[in-house]
Amino acid sequence: MKKFLKNDTKFICSNCGKEVEVLGYTSRDHCPFCLYSIHIDNNPGDRSCDCLGMLEPIGIDYKSSKTQIVYRCVKCKTLKKNIVANDDNQEKIIELSLLGYK
Ligand SMILES: [Zn+2]
Ligand SMILES: [Zn+2]
């Protein structure tokens, strides 16, 4: 069973230090500037994972209908995916897509 909880709060990005505003239409789950995220969820938005490692963006997955950023947790090496947000840094997205993640 996958559950999705809306959990849209502003936060300071632990990677680039920028203040990230709430997204509005869905949960903000990654930084729009550097695209880093934090390993905090087991299911999207549930905040039930206590790993708290940095999720490093390693590529882009265009296979599903929504464009997703592919992450690897620097601490536990789990792979995660987050859907791209409207205000994500497009240059970073293109850079990542060129990394050739499959
Ligand atoms: Zn950041
Ligand atoms: Zn982790």
PDB file of C-alpha atoms and ligand atoms in Angstrom, residues 39 49 51-53 55 73 75-78, ligand 2:
ATOM      1  CA  HIS A  39      16.089  10.530   2.593  1.00  0.00           C
ATOM      2  CA  CYS A  49      12.366   7.139   7.358  1.00  0.00           C
ATOM      3  CA  CYS A  51      18.009   7.629   7.531  1.00  0.00           C
ATOM      4  CA  LEU A  52      18.151  11.395   6.812  1.00  0.00           C
ATOM      5  CA  GLY A  53      21.036  10.956   4.374  1.00  0.00           C
ATOM      6  CA  LEU A  55      19.748  12.169  -1.718  1.00  0.00           C
ATOM      7  CA  CYS A  73      21.092   8.183  -0.914  1.00  0.00           C
ATOM      8  CA  LYS A  75      24.258   7.198   3.336  1.00  0.00           C
ATOM      9  CA  CYS A  76      22.341   3.957   2.689  1.00  0.00           C
ATOM     10  CA  LYS A  77      22.642   3.861  -1.161  1.00  0.00           C
ATOM     11  CA  THR A  78      18.887   3.426  -1.652  1.00  0.00           C
TER      12      THR A  78
HETATM   13 ZN    ZN B   2      19.179   6.663   3.125  1.00  0.00          ZN
END
